[in-house]
């Protein structure tokens, strides 16, 4: 591509720092940052060498030097911020989870269509080289018929009741923060589940601490996921087929290694990631390529329709475990 998009960063929290660091490391054009605090915006701009710091989100969205806005606010604000950016004529990359629920995701999709802009969920793991290679192996038939996925995302996070992960009003809990990764992986492999079974353990604040799911699909295929915010687990994944399996090492959703293993346990292929930074730049490169190609549906890797469907699956899991957020 000869024409690069000009990026604006909306919010200055931890995930925004990680994404911006990868953008700057790999040569993307980051033009502006916006925060509700002038001091926070200025400090962020100085840290990353960003030309313009805006003291409000509205000012960032009105900046004519910004083509695409990365939305990195807390979960309950994603829809509001994304729709505002789209209506301001900006493309949006929205941090996962895309929204708080399916209805909000549908609002973003409608706003993107109405304004002729791309709205994409920042599920960065889908664009990493090792995940691209895994899809290639599956498509080639190397695994035979893929029958099951097993994946966990487990972290020992803060138990402070005031922390975002423990706050219902901020969409806290294991499912939306952590479970989104293996649930999205299951959709990537198998699409929408025909049957969803879910179980959870809750914290005193009312958010989910642990969530286990079993998804069933046509042909006897299954996906098993486990997510937790109160324990550190292996964070590995396995894709199992009739002819071979893929074992993805810790941390499976970030740059890592995997092995293609035959039914006799012989290692048929070993993949080792070689990635600059954390690897979040791959989703940005894919985003720019989609815009350049006029693919405002999100493309084959993660379409907007699939993102809306994933939010629907998360809604069903929450319904089964009895989890509702304030205001729903």
Coordinates of C-alpha atoms in Angstrom, one line a residue:
X1 CA 0.0 0.0 0.0
X2 CA 1.2 3.5 -0.8
X3 CA -1.5 5.4 1.2
X4 CA -1.3 4.6 4.9
X5 CA -4.1 5.3 7.3
X6 CA -3.6 7.9 10.0
X7 CA -4.5 6.5 13.4
X8 CA -6.0 8.1 16.5
X9 CA -6.0 6.5 19.9
X10 CA -9.2 6.9 22.0
X11 CA -8.3 6.4 25.7
X12 CA -4.9 6.0 27.3
X13 CA -5.2 2.9 29.5
X14 CA -3.0 -0.2 29.5
X15 CA -4.3 -1.9 26.3
X16 CA -3.9 1.4 24.4
X17 CA -0.3 1.6 25.5
X18 CA 0.4 -1.9 24.3
X19 CA -1.2 -1.4 20.9
X20 CA 0.4 2.0 20.4
X21 CA 3.8 0.7 21.3
X22 CA 3.5 -2.0 18.5
X23 CA 2.2 0.6 16.0
X24 CA 5.1 2.9 16.6
X25 CA 7.6 0.0 16.6
X26 CA 6.5 -1.1 13.2
X27 CA 6.1 2.2 11.4
X28 CA 2.4 3.0 11.5
X29 CA 1.2 6.6 11.3
X30 CA -0.2 7.5 14.7
X31 CA -1.4 11.1 14.5
X32 CA -3.4 11.8 17.6
X33 CA -4.5 10.6 21.0
X34 CA -7.6 11.6 22.9
X35 CA -8.4 11.4 26.6
X36 CA -10.9 12.9 29.0
X37 CA -7.9 14.4 30.8
X38 CA -5.6 16.9 29.1
X39 CA -2.7 15.7 31.3
X40 CA -3.2 12.1 30.4
X41 CA -3.4 12.8 26.7
X42 CA -0.3 15.0 26.8
X43 CA 1.7 12.4 28.8
X44 CA 0.6 9.6 26.4
X45 CA 1.5 11.8 23.3
X46 CA 4.9 12.6 24.8
X47 CA 5.6 8.9 25.6
X48 CA 4.9 7.7 22.1
X49 CA 5.9 10.7 20.0
X50 CA 2.4 11.5 18.9
X51 CA 1.9 14.9 17.3
X52 CA -1.5 15.9 18.7
X53 CA -3.0 15.4 22.2
X54 CA -6.8 16.0 22.5
X55 CA -8.3 16.8 25.9
X56 CA -11.6 15.1 24.9
X57 CA -12.9 12.2 22.8
X58 CA -15.0 14.7 20.8
X59 CA -12.0 16.7 19.9
X60 CA -10.2 13.6 18.7
X61 CA -13.2 12.5 16.6
X62 CA -13.3 16.0 15.0
X63 CA -9.6 15.9 14.0
X64 CA -9.3 15.9 10.2
X65 CA -5.8 14.3 10.5
X66 CA -7.3 11.1 11.8
X67 CA -8.7 8.4 9.5
X68 CA -9.2 5.5 11.9
X69 CA -9.9 5.5 15.6
X70 CA -8.8 2.7 18.0
X71 CA -11.4 2.5 20.7
X72 CA -9.8 1.4 24.0
X73 CA -12.3 2.5 26.6
X74 CA -13.9 0.2 29.2
X75 CA -16.4 -2.4 27.7
X76 CA -19.6 -0.5 28.4
X77 CA -18.4 2.5 26.5
X78 CA -17.3 0.7 23.3
X79 CA -20.6 1.0 21.5
X80 CA -21.1 4.7 22.4
X81 CA -17.5 5.6 21.4
X82 CA -17.5 3.5 18.2
X83 CA -20.8 4.8 16.9
X84 CA -19.7 8.4 17.6
X85 CA -16.4 7.8 15.7
X86 CA -18.3 6.2 12.7
X87 CA -20.7 9.1 12.6
X88 CA -17.7 11.4 12.6
X89 CA -16.6 9.7 9.4
X90 CA -13.8 7.6 11.0
X91 CA -13.1 3.9 10.6
X92 CA -13.0 2.1 13.9
X93 CA -10.9 -0.7 15.4
X94 CA -12.8 -1.6 18.6
X95 CA -11.0 -3.3 21.5
X96 CA -12.4 -6.7 22.5
X97 CA -15.0 -7.5 23.5
X98 CA -16.5 -5.5 20.6
X99 CA -19.4 -4.4 22.8
X100 CA -21.2 -5.4 26.0
X101 CA -23.8 -7.5 24.2
X102 CA -25.2 -8.4 20.8
X103 CA -27.6 -5.5 20.7
X104 CA -24.8 -3.0 21.1
X105 CA -22.7 -4.9 18.5
X106 CA -25.6 -4.6 16.1
X107 CA -25.7 -0.8 16.7
X108 CA -22.0 -0.5 15.7
X109 CA -22.6 -2.7 12.6
X110 CA -25.5 -0.5 11.6
X111 CA -23.6 2.7 12.1
X112 CA -20.6 1.4 10.1
X113 CA -22.9 0.5 7.2
X114 CA -24.8 3.8 7.3
X115 CA -21.6 5.8 7.2
X116 CA -19.6 3.6 4.8
X117 CA -16.8 2.9 7.2
X118 CA -15.0 -0.2 8.5
X119 CA -15.7 -1.4 12.0
X120 CA -13.5 -4.3 13.2
X121 CA -13.0 -6.0 16.5
X122 CA -9.5 -5.9 17.7
X123 CA -9.1 -9.7 18.1
X124 CA -5.4 -9.4 17.4
X125 CA -4.7 -13.1 17.9
X126 CA -6.5 -14.0 14.7
X127 CA -3.9 -12.1 12.6
X128 CA -0.8 -13.5 14.3
X129 CA 1.5 -15.5 12.0
X130 CA 1.2 -18.8 14.0
X131 CA -2.6 -18.5 13.8
X132 CA -2.4 -17.9 10.1
X133 CA -0.3 -21.0 9.7
X134 CA -2.8 -23.1 11.8
X135 CA -5.6 -22.1 9.5
X136 CA -3.4 -23.1 6.5
X137 CA -2.8 -26.5 8.0
X138 CA -6.5 -27.1 8.7
X139 CA -7.4 -26.0 5.2
X140 CA -4.8 -28.3 3.7
X141 CA -6.3 -31.3 5.4
X142 CA -3.3 -32.0 7.5
X143 CA -5.5 -32.6 10.5
X144 CA -8.0 -34.7 8.7
X145 CA -11.5 -33.8 10.0
X146 CA -11.2 -31.3 12.8
X147 CA -13.3 -32.6 15.7
X148 CA -12.5 -30.6 18.8
X149 CA -10.9 -27.6 20.4
X150 CA -9.7 -27.3 24.0
X151 CA -8.5 -23.9 25.2
X152 CA -8.1 -22.0 28.4
X153 CA -7.4 -18.4 29.3
X154 CA -6.6 -18.1 32.9
X155 CA -4.9 -15.3 34.8
X156 CA -4.4 -14.4 38.5
X157 CA -5.7 -10.8 38.4
X158 CA -6.4 -8.3 41.1
X159 CA -8.9 -9.2 43.9
X160 CA -9.4 -5.6 44.7
X161 CA -13.2 -5.0 44.6
X162 CA -12.6 -1.6 43.0
X163 CA -10.5 -3.0 40.2
X164 CA -12.1 -2.9 36.7
X165 CA -12.0 -6.7 36.4
X166 CA -14.2 -7.0 39.5
X167 CA -16.6 -4.2 38.7
X168 CA -20.0 -5.2 37.2
X169 CA -20.6 -1.6 36.1
X170 CA -17.5 -1.8 33.9
X171 CA -18.4 -5.2 32.4
X172 CA -15.8 -6.9 34.6
X173 CA -15.4 -10.6 35.0
X174 CA -13.6 -13.5 33.3
X175 CA -15.9 -14.0 30.4
X176 CA -15.7 -10.7 28.5
X177 CA -12.1 -10.0 29.4
X178 CA -10.5 -13.5 29.0
X179 CA -13.2 -15.9 27.7
X180 CA -13.6 -13.9 24.6
X181 CA -10.3 -15.3 23.3
X182 CA -11.1 -19.1 23.4
X183 CA -14.8 -18.4 22.4
X184 CA -13.6 -16.4 19.4
X185 CA -11.2 -19.3 18.5
X186 CA -14.0 -21.7 18.6
X187 CA -16.0 -19.6 16.2
X188 CA -12.9 -19.3 13.9
X189 CA -12.8 -23.1 13.7
X190 CA -16.4 -24.2 13.7
X191 CA -18.7 -21.1 13.4
X192 CA -21.8 -20.7 15.5
X193 CA -22.4 -23.5 18.1
X194 CA -25.6 -25.5 17.8
X195 CA -25.7 -26.2 21.5
X196 CA -24.1 -24.1 24.4
X197 CA -23.6 -25.4 27.9
X198 CA -22.1 -23.1 30.5
X199 CA -21.1 -23.1 34.2
X200 CA -19.6 -20.4 36.4
X201 CA -18.3 -19.4 39.8
X202 CA -18.8 -15.8 41.0
X203 CA -17.0 -13.3 43.1
X204 CA -18.6 -11.3 45.9
X205 CA -18.8 -8.3 43.7
X206 CA -21.1 -10.2 41.3
X207 CA -18.8 -10.7 38.4
X208 CA -17.8 -14.1 37.1
X209 CA -14.5 -15.5 38.4
X210 CA -14.5 -18.7 36.4
X211 CA -16.5 -19.8 33.4
X212 CA -16.5 -23.2 31.7
X213 CA -18.2 -23.8 28.4
X214 CA -18.9 -26.7 26.1
X215 CA -20.1 -25.9 22.5
X216 CA -21.5 -28.6 20.3
X217 CA -21.6 -28.5 16.5
X218 CA -23.0 -30.6 13.7
X219 CA -21.1 -33.8 13.0
X220 CA -20.2 -34.4 16.6
X221 CA -17.6 -31.6 16.9
X222 CA -17.0 -29.9 20.2
X223 CA -15.2 -26.9 21.7
X224 CA -14.3 -26.8 25.4
X225 CA -13.2 -23.5 26.9
X226 CA -12.3 -22.4 30.4
X227 CA -11.6 -18.9 31.6
X228 CA -10.7 -17.6 35.1
X229 CA -9.5 -14.3 36.6
X230 CA -8.6 -15.7 39.9
X231 CA -6.1 -18.5 39.0
X232 CA -3.1 -18.7 36.7
X233 CA -3.4 -21.7 34.4
X234 CA -1.5 -23.2 31.5
X235 CA -3.0 -20.9 28.8
X236 CA -2.6 -23.6 26.1
X237 CA -4.8 -24.8 23.3
X238 CA -5.2 -28.0 21.2
X239 CA -7.0 -28.4 17.9
X240 CA -7.7 -32.1 17.4
X241 CA -8.5 -33.8 14.1
X242 CA -8.9 -37.4 12.9
X243 CA -5.4 -37.4 11.2
X244 CA -3.4 -35.2 13.5
X245 CA -3.6 -32.6 16.3
X246 CA -2.0 -29.1 16.9
X247 CA -0.8 -28.3 20.4
X248 CA -0.3 -24.6 20.9
X249 CA 2.1 -23.6 23.7
X250 CA 1.7 -20.9 26.4
X251 CA 0.4 -18.3 25.7
X252 CA -1.6 -19.7 22.8
X253 CA -3.2 -16.5 21.7
X254 CA 0.0 -14.5 21.6
X255 CA 3.2 -15.1 19.5
X256 CA 4.3 -18.6 20.5
X257 CA 5.2 -22.1 19.3
X258 CA 3.0 -25.0 18.2
X259 CA 3.5 -28.5 17.0
X260 CA 1.6 -30.6 14.4
X261 CA 1.5 -34.1 15.9
X262 CA 0.4 -37.3 14.2
X263 CA -1.7 -40.1 15.9
X264 CA 1.6 -41.9 16.7
X265 CA 2.8 -38.8 18.6
X266 CA 5.4 -38.1 15.9
X267 CA 6.0 -34.3 15.5
X268 CA 5.2 -33.5 11.8
X269 CA 5.9 -29.8 12.0
X270 CA 7.1 -27.3 14.6
X271 CA 6.3 -23.6 14.2
X272 CA 8.2 -20.9 16.1
X273 CA 7.0 -17.3 16.1
X274 CA 9.4 -14.5 15.2
X275 CA 7.5 -11.3 15.9
X276 CA 8.5 -7.8 16.7
X277 CA 6.9 -6.5 19.9
X278 CA 3.7 -8.0 21.2
X279 CA 2.3 -8.6 17.7
X280 CA -0.6 -6.3 17.8
X281 CA 0.5 -4.6 14.6
X282 CA -0.7 -7.5 12.4
X283 CA -4.3 -6.6 13.1
X284 CA -3.5 -2.9 12.2
X285 CA -1.9 -4.1 8.9
X286 CA -5.0 -6.2 8.1
X287 CA -7.2 -3.3 8.9
X288 CA -5.4 -1.0 6.5
X289 CA -5.5 -3.7 3.8
X290 CA -9.2 -4.1 4.2
X291 CA -9.8 -0.4 3.9
X292 CA -7.5 -0.2 0.8
X293 CA -9.5 -3.0 -0.8
X294 CA -12.9 -1.6 0.1
X295 CA -13.7 -4.6 2.3
X296 CA -15.9 -2.8 4.8
X297 CA -17.5 -6.2 5.9
X298 CA -14.3 -7.1 7.8
X299 CA -13.1 -9.7 5.4
X300 CA -12.7 -13.5 5.8
X301 CA -10.6 -13.5 8.9
X302 CA -13.1 -11.8 11.1
X303 CA -16.2 -10.3 9.5
X304 CA -18.5 -7.8 11.3
X305 CA -21.3 -10.4 11.1
X306 CA -19.1 -13.0 12.8
X307 CA -18.3 -10.5 15.6
X308 CA -22.0 -9.8 16.1
X309 CA -22.6 -13.6 16.3
X310 CA -19.8 -14.1 18.8
X311 CA -21.4 -11.4 21.0
X312 CA -24.7 -13.4 20.7
X313 CA -22.8 -16.5 22.0
X314 CA -21.5 -14.6 24.9
X315 CA -25.0 -13.3 25.7
X316 CA -26.3 -16.9 25.8
X317 CA -23.4 -18.0 28.1
X318 CA -24.3 -15.1 30.4
X319 CA -27.9 -16.0 30.3
X320 CA -27.1 -19.6 31.4
X321 CA -24.9 -18.6 34.2
X322 CA -27.1 -15.7 35.4
X323 CA -24.8 -12.8 34.6
X324 CA -26.3 -9.4 33.8
X325 CA -24.6 -6.0 33.8
X326 CA -26.1 -2.8 35.3
X327 CA -28.3 -1.0 32.8
X328 CA -29.1 -4.1 30.7

